[in-house]
Amino acid sequence: MIKEELWQAVLAQVQLDISSANFATWFKNTAIVSYKDGQILVCVSNSFAKEWLENKYGKTIFKILYNLDKDIKEVKYEVGKSELKTLKRSQPAIPQPGQLEFEEFKIDKETHLNPRYTFENFIVGPFNELAQAAGWAVAKKPGLVYNPLFIYGGVGLGKTHLLQAVGNAVIKNSSQKKVKYIPAEKFTAGVVSSIKNHDMENFKTKYRATDVLILDDVQFLAGKEKTQEEFFHTFNSLYESNKQIILSSDRPPKAIPALAERLRSRFEGGMIGDISYPDYETRIAILKAKCQEKGVGFPDEITDYIATNIQKNIRELEGALNRLVAYQKINNQAPTLESSKALLKSLLLSPNRVASPKKIIQIVAEFYDLKEKDLISSSRKKEIVRPRQIAMFLLRGELKSSYPFIGRKFGGKDHTTAIHSCEKVVKELDEDENLSNEIGLIKQRIYSG
Ligand code: ADP
Ligand code: MG
């Protein structure tokens, strides 16, 4: 049992740090096959993955394992499909209560829904109750109440969970309904490859034959004109036949850059619900619920410590908990507050959560769908000037950078330009609520990976 749990702890942690596509690519079908004399042997499915795990994640993996069990001295990797198969067969078909699972690997082939995301395990608080209620109503009567349903909010706050909960509930209510979940990035890739392979008709039919189409993270449609056009037609076709469309984004439709006006107005035509940050009580409630799900319990001082230190991301809240759960299972006792702090230290101080000038410039450029070099150019175009001012403002506010330093970072501008930019943003913040939302979203991206 120990081997599985150690590896689950590694997966739980690594998953937080990398994209889900990468996670699936490198960690699918991995397992610890033996643990002897301080040596761990990890089995992977091909030599490419072996190299990646060794070189890219080797150190991280070792650290996580060593933190959990100080007897571990070395981690080795080997390619070994056959062993994995026997390992799989010997695993119980139904997961034991409390075992961490990676249902990312159990996604339904047809709907692309993950069975883990349901309304039953979606905790409701003031920060998400409107969005949840709207989702619930849509699940009851798809196509008939709010169409489209547009949910927005920052990273790790439950958008995907809610969208998929609606999809899973629709199927539970009536199994004939055709539901499809697709991240906007995948939809875009689908459009591109269908064009290349002259297979557009097939692509069209696939999405237009659904009763509920869920498109996640539509901010990724920014600037993708052909995909937007295709989605516009799909949208209309579904909408006209009273089929449900559900969308999510990290920001409201009007703040998505380079989005065709006709699509924006479609997105705004139904119900828009936002998810903000969970308050302290809800964070505690989420932790308690997850503990119950996993069949473990921690003293209040520990849940309080987690809820106090992780405020803006439910995925991280879960990640922290998973680490402590792994510790508890392996050591057969609950961690003390002191050992919890030590176990969570690297999570709370992860480089992902630290800002740098480079990162700010990169994220602001990404957010407004600009190139970094435009941001540091001297272009006076309005759509560039404002993001540039915001980036300068963030360098000042988040990093306490000096004005001359900021000027230099932005292509050798004078410090007075930097002063002027920062002051302009401060002044506008007073008058423009949208701006403060936008800056909030950018900050969240800066600190969440
Ligand atoms: P987003 O799509 O907004 O980035 P996710 O839906 O992926 O966020 O949520 C991140 C993690 O937090 C998931 O594991 C999800 O199950 C969990 N989560 C988010 N919101 C809630 C909630 N209200 N109750 C329980 N778990 C939640
Ligand atoms: Mg998501």
Short mmCIF file of C-alpha atoms and ligand atoms in Angstrom, two decimals:
data_model
loop_
_atom_site.label_atom_id
_atom_site.label_comp_id
_atom_site.label_asym_id
_atom_site.label_seq_id
_atom_site.Cartn_x
_atom_site.Cartn_y
_atom_site.Cartn_z
CA MET A 1 0.00 0.00 0.00
CA ILE A 2 2.81 2.33 0.91
CA LYS A 3 4.21 2.31 -2.62
CA GLU A 4 0.93 3.44 -4.10
CA GLU A 5 0.46 6.14 -1.54
CA LEU A 6 3.92 7.54 -1.95
CA TRP A 7 3.37 7.79 -5.66
CA GLN A 8 -0.07 9.33 -5.23
CA ALA A 9 1.55 11.99 -3.09
CA VAL A 10 4.02 12.73 -5.86
CA LEU A 11 1.25 12.92 -8.46
CA ALA A 12 -0.86 15.17 -6.24
CA GLN A 13 2.00 17.58 -5.88
CA VAL A 14 3.34 17.53 -9.42
CA GLN A 15 -0.11 18.04 -10.81
CA LEU A 16 -0.22 21.43 -9.18
CA ASP A 17 2.89 22.63 -10.91
CA ILE A 18 2.35 21.60 -14.50
CA SER A 19 -0.36 21.87 -17.11
CA SER A 20 -2.86 19.05 -17.26
CA ALA A 21 -1.74 18.16 -20.78
CA ASN A 22 1.83 17.74 -19.60
CA PHE A 23 0.70 15.88 -16.56
CA ALA A 24 -1.24 13.39 -18.63
CA THR A 25 1.63 12.99 -21.09
CA TRP A 26 4.41 12.33 -18.63
CA PHE A 27 2.70 10.75 -15.69
CA LYS A 28 0.09 8.55 -17.27
CA ASN A 29 0.70 4.89 -16.41
CA THR A 30 3.52 5.63 -14.01
CA ALA A 31 3.85 3.80 -10.71
CA ILE A 32 6.34 2.84 -8.07
CA VAL A 33 7.12 -0.80 -8.71
CA SER A 34 9.49 -1.42 -5.87
CA TYR A 35 10.86 0.19 -2.74
CA LYS A 36 13.86 -1.61 -1.25
CA ASP A 37 16.86 -0.47 0.78
CA GLY A 38 16.04 3.18 0.33
CA GLN A 39 15.75 2.78 -3.40
CA ILE A 40 12.56 3.55 -5.26
CA LEU A 41 11.97 2.21 -8.71
CA VAL A 42 9.45 4.04 -10.85
CA CYS A 43 8.01 2.40 -13.89
CA VAL A 44 7.14 4.55 -16.92
CA SER A 45 5.59 3.69 -20.25
CA ASN A 46 8.33 4.73 -22.71
CA SER A 47 11.90 5.93 -22.88
CA PHE A 48 10.84 9.44 -23.76
CA ALA A 49 8.86 9.72 -20.56
CA LYS A 50 11.75 8.19 -18.65
CA GLU A 51 14.07 10.90 -19.84
CA TRP A 52 11.59 13.62 -19.01
CA LEU A 53 10.90 12.38 -15.54
CA GLU A 54 14.58 11.95 -14.80
CA ASN A 55 15.72 15.25 -16.15
CA LYS A 56 12.82 17.59 -15.63
CA TYR A 57 11.03 16.28 -12.60
CA GLY A 58 13.68 14.09 -11.00
CA LYS A 59 14.66 16.57 -8.33
CA THR A 60 11.12 17.57 -7.48
CA ILE A 61 10.01 13.96 -7.25
CA PHE A 62 12.90 13.05 -5.01
CA LYS A 63 12.20 16.00 -2.71
CA ILE A 64 8.55 15.16 -2.34
CA LEU A 65 9.33 11.55 -1.55
CA TYR A 66 12.15 12.39 0.83
CA ASN A 67 9.92 14.82 2.69
CA LEU A 68 7.46 12.03 3.29
CA ASP A 69 9.93 9.31 4.11
CA LYS A 70 13.44 10.15 5.16
CA ASP A 71 14.66 6.61 4.43
CA ILE A 72 14.45 7.18 0.73
CA LYS A 73 17.86 7.69 -0.79
CA GLU A 74 17.43 7.29 -4.49
CA VAL A 75 14.75 7.25 -7.15
CA LYS A 76 15.29 5.34 -10.38
CA TYR A 77 13.19 5.07 -13.49
CA GLU A 78 12.68 2.23 -15.90
CA VAL A 79 10.57 1.56 -18.94
CA GLY A 80 8.26 -1.30 -18.22
CA LYS A 81 4.88 -1.75 -19.78
CA SER A 82 4.35 -5.42 -18.98
CA GLU A 83 4.86 -4.96 -15.27
CA LEU A 84 2.42 -2.12 -15.29
CA LYS A 85 -0.29 -4.27 -16.72
CA THR A 86 0.05 -6.84 -13.97
CA LEU A 87 0.14 -4.03 -11.47
CA LYS A 88 -3.03 -2.61 -12.86
CA ARG A 89 -4.86 -5.89 -12.72
CA SER A 90 -3.90 -6.43 -9.15
CA GLN A 91 -5.26 -3.05 -8.15
CA PRO A 92 -8.79 -3.00 -6.79
CA ALA A 93 -11.34 -1.97 -9.38
CA ILE A 94 -13.09 0.26 -6.90
CA PRO A 95 -10.80 2.73 -5.24
CA GLN A 96 -10.47 2.36 -1.49
CA PRO A 97 -11.98 5.19 0.46
CA GLY A 98 -9.37 7.79 1.14
CA GLN A 99 -7.12 6.76 -1.67
CA LEU A 100 -6.09 9.67 -3.81
CA GLU A 101 -7.12 9.13 -7.36
CA PHE A 102 -6.23 10.51 -10.71
CA GLU A 103 -9.46 10.53 -12.53
CA GLU A 104 -7.90 12.80 -15.08
CA PHE A 105 -7.10 9.41 -16.51
CA LYS A 106 -10.69 8.24 -16.35
CA ILE A 107 -12.28 10.82 -18.57
CA ASP A 108 -15.24 9.60 -20.59
CA LYS A 109 -14.23 9.05 -24.21
CA GLU A 110 -17.48 10.28 -25.67
CA THR A 111 -18.39 13.28 -23.52
CA HIS A 112 -14.90 14.13 -22.25
CA LEU A 113 -16.43 14.61 -18.84
CA ASN A 114 -14.61 13.68 -15.67
CA PRO A 115 -16.96 11.74 -13.38
CA ARG A 116 -15.31 13.33 -10.35
CA TYR A 117 -16.91 16.71 -10.98
CA THR A 118 -20.42 16.68 -9.57
CA PHE A 119 -22.81 19.03 -7.81
CA GLU A 120 -22.75 16.76 -4.78
CA ASN A 121 -19.12 17.54 -4.07
CA PHE A 122 -19.25 21.17 -5.16
CA ILE A 123 -19.27 23.32 -2.04
CA VAL A 124 -21.42 26.43 -2.25
CA GLY A 125 -20.64 29.70 -0.52
CA PRO A 126 -21.30 33.37 -1.09
CA PHE A 127 -18.46 33.48 -3.63
CA ASN A 128 -20.02 31.03 -6.09
CA GLU A 129 -23.69 30.64 -5.17
CA LEU A 130 -25.11 32.51 -8.12
CA ALA A 131 -23.00 30.63 -10.59
CA GLN A 132 -23.91 27.34 -8.90
CA ALA A 133 -27.63 28.15 -8.89
CA ALA A 134 -27.53 29.04 -12.57
CA GLY A 135 -25.65 25.82 -13.35
CA TRP A 136 -28.17 23.82 -11.36
CA ALA A 137 -31.09 25.39 -13.22
CA VAL A 138 -29.46 24.66 -16.55
CA ALA A 139 -28.81 21.05 -15.55
CA LYS A 140 -32.52 20.66 -14.78
CA LYS A 141 -33.72 22.17 -18.04
CA PRO A 142 -30.92 22.30 -20.57
CA GLY A 143 -31.61 24.71 -23.42
CA LEU A 144 -34.61 26.23 -21.76
CA VAL A 145 -33.51 28.60 -19.00
CA TYR A 146 -30.25 30.41 -19.47
CA ASN A 147 -28.69 30.13 -22.88
CA PRO A 148 -25.80 30.48 -23.08
CA LEU A 149 -24.62 30.14 -19.52
CA PHE A 150 -21.36 32.02 -19.16
CA ILE A 151 -19.29 31.45 -16.00
CA TYR A 152 -16.17 33.47 -15.31
CA GLY A 153 -13.59 33.67 -12.53
CA GLY A 154 -9.88 33.25 -11.78
CA VAL A 155 -7.69 30.16 -11.88
CA GLY A 156 -8.48 27.19 -9.65
CA LEU A 157 -11.80 28.51 -8.38
CA GLY A 158 -14.12 25.82 -9.72
CA LYS A 159 -15.20 26.84 -13.22
CA THR A 160 -14.31 23.54 -14.81
CA HIS A 161 -15.78 21.65 -11.88
CA LEU A 162 -19.08 23.52 -12.17
CA LEU A 163 -19.31 23.22 -15.96
CA GLN A 164 -18.67 19.51 -15.82
CA ALA A 165 -21.05 19.06 -12.90
CA VAL A 166 -23.77 20.45 -15.16
CA GLY A 167 -22.77 18.03 -17.92
CA ASN A 168 -22.67 15.05 -15.57
CA ALA A 169 -26.04 15.99 -14.06
CA VAL A 170 -27.68 16.30 -17.49
CA ILE A 171 -26.57 12.77 -18.36
CA LYS A 172 -27.65 11.46 -14.98
CA ASN A 173 -31.12 12.94 -15.51
CA SER A 174 -31.48 11.56 -18.98
CA SER A 175 -28.88 9.27 -20.40
CA GLN A 176 -29.86 9.82 -24.03
CA LYS A 177 -28.77 13.43 -23.95
CA LYS A 178 -25.59 14.09 -25.87
CA VAL A 179 -23.16 16.17 -23.89
CA LYS A 180 -19.74 17.29 -25.07
CA TYR A 181 -17.12 19.04 -23.00
CA ILE A 182 -14.17 20.62 -24.73
CA PRO A 183 -11.55 23.15 -23.66
CA ALA A 184 -11.44 26.07 -26.13
CA GLU A 185 -7.80 25.33 -26.87
CA LYS A 186 -8.73 21.85 -28.04
CA PHE A 187 -11.59 23.20 -30.09
CA THR A 188 -9.13 25.54 -31.78
CA ALA A 189 -6.73 22.69 -32.48
CA GLY A 190 -9.67 20.75 -33.93
CA VAL A 191 -10.55 23.57 -36.30
CA VAL A 192 -6.96 23.89 -37.43
CA SER A 193 -6.50 20.20 -38.12
CA SER A 194 -9.89 19.88 -39.84
CA ILE A 195 -8.96 22.66 -42.19
CA LYS A 196 -5.65 21.01 -42.90
CA ASN A 197 -7.22 17.63 -43.52
CA HIS A 198 -10.19 18.98 -45.47
CA ASP A 199 -12.43 17.42 -42.90
CA MET A 200 -14.49 20.41 -41.83
CA GLU A 201 -17.85 18.76 -42.45
CA ASN A 202 -17.09 16.01 -40.01
CA PHE A 203 -15.97 18.49 -37.41
CA LYS A 204 -19.11 20.56 -37.83
CA THR A 205 -21.41 17.59 -37.49
CA LYS A 206 -19.67 16.39 -34.37
CA TYR A 207 -20.35 19.56 -32.42
CA ARG A 208 -23.69 20.42 -33.90
CA ALA A 209 -25.14 17.06 -32.95
CA THR A 210 -24.94 17.76 -29.21
CA ASP A 211 -27.68 18.66 -26.75
CA VAL A 212 -25.26 20.36 -24.40
CA LEU A 213 -21.99 21.82 -25.62
CA ILE A 214 -19.55 22.95 -22.96
CA LEU A 215 -16.64 25.11 -24.08
CA ASP A 216 -14.15 25.76 -21.29
CA ASP A 217 -11.75 28.71 -21.09
CA VAL A 218 -13.07 30.69 -24.06
CA GLN A 219 -10.51 33.43 -23.44
CA PHE A 220 -8.25 31.20 -25.54
CA LEU A 221 -10.34 32.08 -28.58
CA ALA A 222 -8.81 35.57 -28.45
CA GLY A 223 -7.32 36.42 -31.81
CA LYS A 224 -8.21 33.04 -33.37
CA GLU A 225 -10.41 34.38 -36.13
CA LYS A 226 -11.12 31.22 -38.03
CA THR A 227 -12.01 29.33 -34.86
CA GLN A 228 -14.25 32.15 -33.72
CA GLU A 229 -16.05 32.08 -37.01
CA GLU A 230 -16.53 28.34 -36.80
CA PHE A 231 -17.72 28.55 -33.23
CA PHE A 232 -20.10 31.37 -34.12
CA HIS A 233 -21.86 29.11 -36.62
CA THR A 234 -21.87 26.16 -34.24
CA PHE A 235 -23.29 28.43 -31.56
CA ASN A 236 -26.09 29.67 -33.80
CA SER A 237 -26.96 26.23 -35.02
CA LEU A 238 -27.25 24.89 -31.47
CA TYR A 239 -28.99 27.95 -30.13
CA GLU A 240 -31.63 27.93 -32.83
CA SER A 241 -32.56 24.37 -32.00
CA ASN A 242 -32.73 25.11 -28.26
CA LYS A 243 -29.60 23.20 -27.43
CA GLN A 244 -27.68 24.31 -24.38
CA ILE A 245 -24.36 26.12 -24.62
CA ILE A 246 -22.18 26.56 -21.54
CA LEU A 247 -19.05 28.67 -21.55
CA SER A 248 -16.35 29.61 -19.09
CA SER A 249 -13.61 32.18 -19.12
CA ASP A 250 -11.20 33.82 -16.74
CA ARG A 251 -12.91 37.16 -17.39
CA PRO A 252 -16.24 38.58 -18.56
CA PRO A 253 -16.96 38.61 -22.32
CA LYS A 254 -16.31 42.30 -22.66
CA ALA A 255 -12.79 41.91 -21.30
CA ILE A 256 -11.73 39.21 -23.77
CA PRO A 257 -9.39 40.87 -26.25
CA ALA A 258 -9.65 40.29 -29.99
CA LEU A 259 -13.06 38.65 -29.81
CA ALA A 260 -15.38 39.29 -32.76
CA GLU A 261 -18.19 41.60 -31.73
CA ARG A 262 -20.90 39.24 -32.92
CA LEU A 263 -19.50 36.46 -30.75
CA ARG A 264 -19.16 38.76 -27.77
CA SER A 265 -22.78 39.75 -28.03
CA ARG A 266 -23.80 36.08 -28.23
CA PHE A 267 -21.79 35.36 -25.08
CA GLU A 268 -23.55 38.20 -23.32
CA GLY A 269 -26.98 37.15 -24.52
CA GLY A 270 -27.81 34.63 -21.79
CA MET A 271 -26.80 34.47 -18.15
CA ILE A 272 -23.41 35.57 -16.88
CA GLY A 273 -22.33 34.34 -13.46
CA ASP A 274 -19.03 34.95 -11.74
CA ILE A 275 -17.03 33.01 -9.18
CA SER A 276 -14.92 35.13 -6.85
CA TYR A 277 -12.66 34.13 -3.94
CA PRO A 278 -13.98 31.84 -1.24
CA ASP A 279 -14.23 33.42 2.21
CA TYR A 280 -12.51 31.83 5.21
CA GLU A 281 -15.57 29.85 6.34
CA THR A 282 -16.07 28.35 2.91
CA ARG A 283 -12.38 27.47 2.65
CA ILE A 284 -12.70 25.57 5.91
CA ALA A 285 -15.89 23.91 4.68
CA ILE A 286 -14.14 22.82 1.50
CA LEU A 287 -11.23 21.36 3.46
CA LYS A 288 -13.58 19.52 5.80
CA ALA A 289 -15.58 18.11 2.90
CA LYS A 290 -12.45 16.91 1.13
CA CYS A 291 -11.20 15.31 4.36
CA GLN A 292 -14.44 13.45 4.68
CA GLU A 293 -14.25 12.31 1.07
CA LYS A 294 -10.79 10.93 1.70
CA GLY A 295 -11.71 9.44 5.04
CA VAL A 296 -9.21 11.42 7.09
CA GLY A 297 -9.38 14.13 9.72
CA PHE A 298 -7.02 16.82 10.95
CA PRO A 299 -7.07 18.98 14.05
CA ASP A 300 -8.67 22.40 13.60
CA GLU A 301 -5.38 24.22 13.99
CA ILE A 302 -4.13 22.52 10.84
CA THR A 303 -7.16 23.23 8.66
CA ASP A 304 -7.03 26.77 10.01
CA TYR A 305 -3.38 27.02 8.99
CA ILE A 306 -4.14 25.91 5.44
CA ALA A 307 -7.23 28.09 5.05
CA THR A 308 -5.37 31.12 6.37
CA ASN A 309 -2.41 30.69 4.06
CA ILE A 310 -4.14 29.70 0.85
CA GLN A 311 -6.91 32.09 0.00
CA LYS A 312 -7.27 32.43 -3.70
CA ASN A 313 -7.12 29.05 -5.25
CA ILE A 314 -9.16 25.97 -4.37
CA ARG A 315 -6.87 23.70 -6.38
CA GLU A 316 -4.00 24.72 -4.11
CA LEU A 317 -6.15 24.22 -1.06
CA GLU A 318 -6.71 20.65 -2.20
CA GLY A 319 -3.05 20.18 -3.07
CA ALA A 320 -2.00 21.19 0.43
CA LEU A 321 -4.49 18.81 1.95
CA ASN A 322 -3.37 15.95 -0.28
CA ARG A 323 0.15 16.38 0.95
CA LEU A 324 -0.90 16.06 4.55
CA VAL A 325 -3.12 13.11 3.74
CA ALA A 326 -0.20 11.31 2.14
CA TYR A 327 1.97 12.01 5.16
CA GLN A 328 -0.70 10.71 7.49
CA LYS A 329 -1.16 7.49 5.55
CA ILE A 330 2.50 6.78 5.24
CA ASN A 331 3.39 7.56 8.83
CA ASN A 332 0.18 6.25 10.28
CA GLN A 333 -0.35 9.37 12.32
CA ALA A 334 -1.60 12.90 11.75
CA PRO A 335 1.11 15.50 11.25
CA THR A 336 1.56 18.07 14.01
CA LEU A 337 1.12 21.74 13.20
CA GLU A 338 4.89 22.08 13.04
CA SER A 339 5.37 19.21 10.63
CA SER A 340 2.44 20.44 8.53
CA LYS A 341 4.14 23.80 8.19
CA ALA A 342 7.31 22.07 7.06
CA LEU A 343 5.44 19.88 4.60
CA LEU A 344 3.61 22.83 3.09
CA LYS A 345 6.52 25.22 3.02
CA SER A 346 7.62 24.51 -0.51
CA LEU A 347 4.03 24.78 -1.69
CA LEU A 348 3.53 28.18 -0.10
CA LEU A 349 6.86 29.47 -1.28
CA SER A 350 6.82 27.88 -4.72
CA PRO A 351 8.52 30.03 -7.38
CA ASN A 352 5.20 29.98 -9.20
CA ARG A 353 3.86 32.30 -6.57
CA VAL A 354 6.62 34.87 -6.88
CA ALA A 355 6.48 37.83 -9.25
CA SER A 356 9.37 39.10 -11.38
CA PRO A 357 9.58 41.88 -13.98
CA LYS A 358 9.88 39.29 -16.73
CA LYS A 359 6.87 37.39 -15.50
CA ILE A 360 4.74 40.52 -15.13
CA ILE A 361 5.54 41.68 -18.65
CA GLN A 362 4.89 38.23 -20.05
CA ILE A 363 1.58 37.81 -18.27
CA VAL A 364 0.29 41.28 -19.10
CA ALA A 365 1.17 40.71 -22.77
CA GLU A 366 -0.59 37.36 -22.72
CA PHE A 367 -3.61 38.77 -20.95
CA TYR A 368 -4.15 41.45 -23.59
CA ASP A 369 -3.16 39.18 -26.44
CA LEU A 370 -0.12 41.31 -27.34
CA LYS A 371 3.48 40.43 -28.04
CA GLU A 372 5.98 41.20 -25.30
CA LYS A 373 7.97 43.26 -27.72
CA ASP A 374 4.94 45.48 -28.39
CA LEU A 375 4.60 46.11 -24.71
CA ILE A 376 8.15 47.39 -24.41
CA SER A 377 8.08 49.23 -27.76
CA SER A 378 7.33 52.93 -28.02
CA SER A 379 4.11 52.43 -29.96
CA ARG A 380 1.44 55.00 -29.09
CA LYS A 381 -1.44 52.77 -30.17
CA LYS A 382 -4.17 52.86 -27.58
CA GLU A 383 -4.50 49.08 -27.34
CA ILE A 384 -0.82 48.90 -26.44
CA VAL A 385 -0.40 52.02 -24.31
CA ARG A 386 -2.91 50.98 -21.68
CA PRO A 387 -1.56 47.45 -21.10
CA ARG A 388 1.93 48.96 -20.97
CA GLN A 389 0.84 51.39 -18.27
CA ILE A 390 -0.74 48.55 -16.35
CA ALA A 391 2.45 46.48 -16.57
CA MET A 392 4.47 49.42 -15.26
CA PHE A 393 1.98 49.93 -12.48
CA LEU A 394 2.35 46.27 -11.50
CA LEU A 395 6.14 46.45 -11.48
CA ARG A 396 5.87 49.38 -9.16
CA GLY A 397 3.15 47.95 -6.94
CA GLU A 398 4.18 44.31 -6.76
CA LEU A 399 7.96 44.57 -6.88
CA LYS A 400 8.50 48.09 -5.53
CA SER A 401 10.69 48.71 -8.58
CA SER A 402 12.18 52.20 -8.92
CA TYR A 403 10.90 54.42 -11.73
CA PRO A 404 14.25 54.50 -13.57
CA PHE A 405 14.36 50.68 -13.39
CA ILE A 406 10.83 50.45 -14.79
CA GLY A 407 11.74 52.85 -17.60
CA ARG A 408 14.74 50.71 -18.50
CA LYS A 409 12.73 47.48 -18.48
CA PHE A 410 10.34 49.00 -20.98
CA GLY A 411 12.82 49.60 -23.75
CA GLY A 412 14.85 52.37 -22.13
CA LYS A 413 12.10 54.87 -21.46
CA ASP A 414 12.56 57.89 -19.25
CA HIS A 415 11.65 57.57 -15.58
CA THR A 416 9.08 60.34 -16.00
CA THR A 417 7.19 58.09 -18.43
CA ALA A 418 7.10 55.41 -15.77
CA ILE A 419 5.85 57.88 -13.15
CA HIS A 420 3.20 59.19 -15.48
CA SER A 421 2.01 55.67 -16.35
CA CYS A 422 1.70 54.55 -12.75
CA GLU A 423 -0.14 57.70 -11.75
CA LYS A 424 -2.51 57.35 -14.65
CA VAL A 425 -3.47 53.83 -13.61
CA VAL A 426 -3.90 54.85 -9.97
CA LYS A 427 -6.22 57.65 -11.03
CA GLU A 428 -8.24 55.45 -13.37
CA LEU A 429 -8.59 52.78 -10.74
CA ASP A 430 -10.65 55.23 -8.77
CA GLU A 431 -13.11 55.72 -11.56
CA ASP A 432 -13.19 52.43 -13.40
CA GLU A 433 -14.32 49.30 -11.68
CA ASN A 434 -13.53 47.15 -14.71
CA LEU A 435 -9.92 48.17 -14.52
CA SER A 436 -9.60 46.99 -10.96
CA ASN A 437 -11.18 43.66 -11.93
CA GLU A 438 -8.75 43.32 -14.80
CA ILE A 439 -5.77 44.05 -12.60
CA GLY A 440 -7.09 41.56 -10.07
CA LEU A 441 -7.21 38.85 -12.72
CA ILE A 442 -3.71 39.68 -13.91
CA LYS A 443 -2.35 39.55 -10.38
CA GLN A 444 -3.99 36.23 -9.87
CA ARG A 445 -2.21 34.88 -12.93
CA ILE A 446 1.07 36.26 -11.73
CA TYR A 447 0.79 34.48 -8.42
CA SER A 448 -0.75 31.24 -9.52
CA GLY A 449 1.72 29.80 -11.94
P1 ADP B 1 -10.89 26.40 -12.65
O1 ADP B 1 -11.48 25.68 -13.81
O2 ADP B 1 -11.69 27.60 -12.24
O3 ADP B 1 -9.43 26.74 -12.84
P2 ADP B 1 -11.32 23.90 -11.29
O4 ADP B 1 -12.76 23.68 -11.59
O5 ADP B 1 -10.34 23.10 -12.05
O6 ADP B 1 -10.95 25.44 -11.38
O7 ADP B 1 -11.13 23.66 -9.71
C1 ADP B 1 -9.87 23.41 -9.13
C2 ADP B 1 -10.00 22.32 -8.08
O8 ADP B 1 -10.74 22.81 -6.98
C3 ADP B 1 -10.73 21.10 -8.59
O9 ADP B 1 -10.12 19.96 -8.05
C4 ADP B 1 -12.13 21.25 -8.04
O10 ADP B 1 -12.75 20.01 -7.80
C5 ADP B 1 -11.90 22.01 -6.75
N1 ADP B 1 -13.03 22.92 -6.45
C6 ADP B 1 -13.24 24.12 -7.01
N2 ADP B 1 -14.35 24.68 -6.51
C7 ADP B 1 -14.85 23.82 -5.61
C8 ADP B 1 -15.99 23.84 -4.75
N3 ADP B 1 -16.82 24.87 -4.72
N4 ADP B 1 -16.18 22.76 -3.95
C9 ADP B 1 -15.33 21.73 -3.96
N5 ADP B 1 -14.24 21.65 -4.74
C10 ADP B 1 -13.99 22.67 -5.56
MG MG B 2 -10.63 25.22 -15.64
#
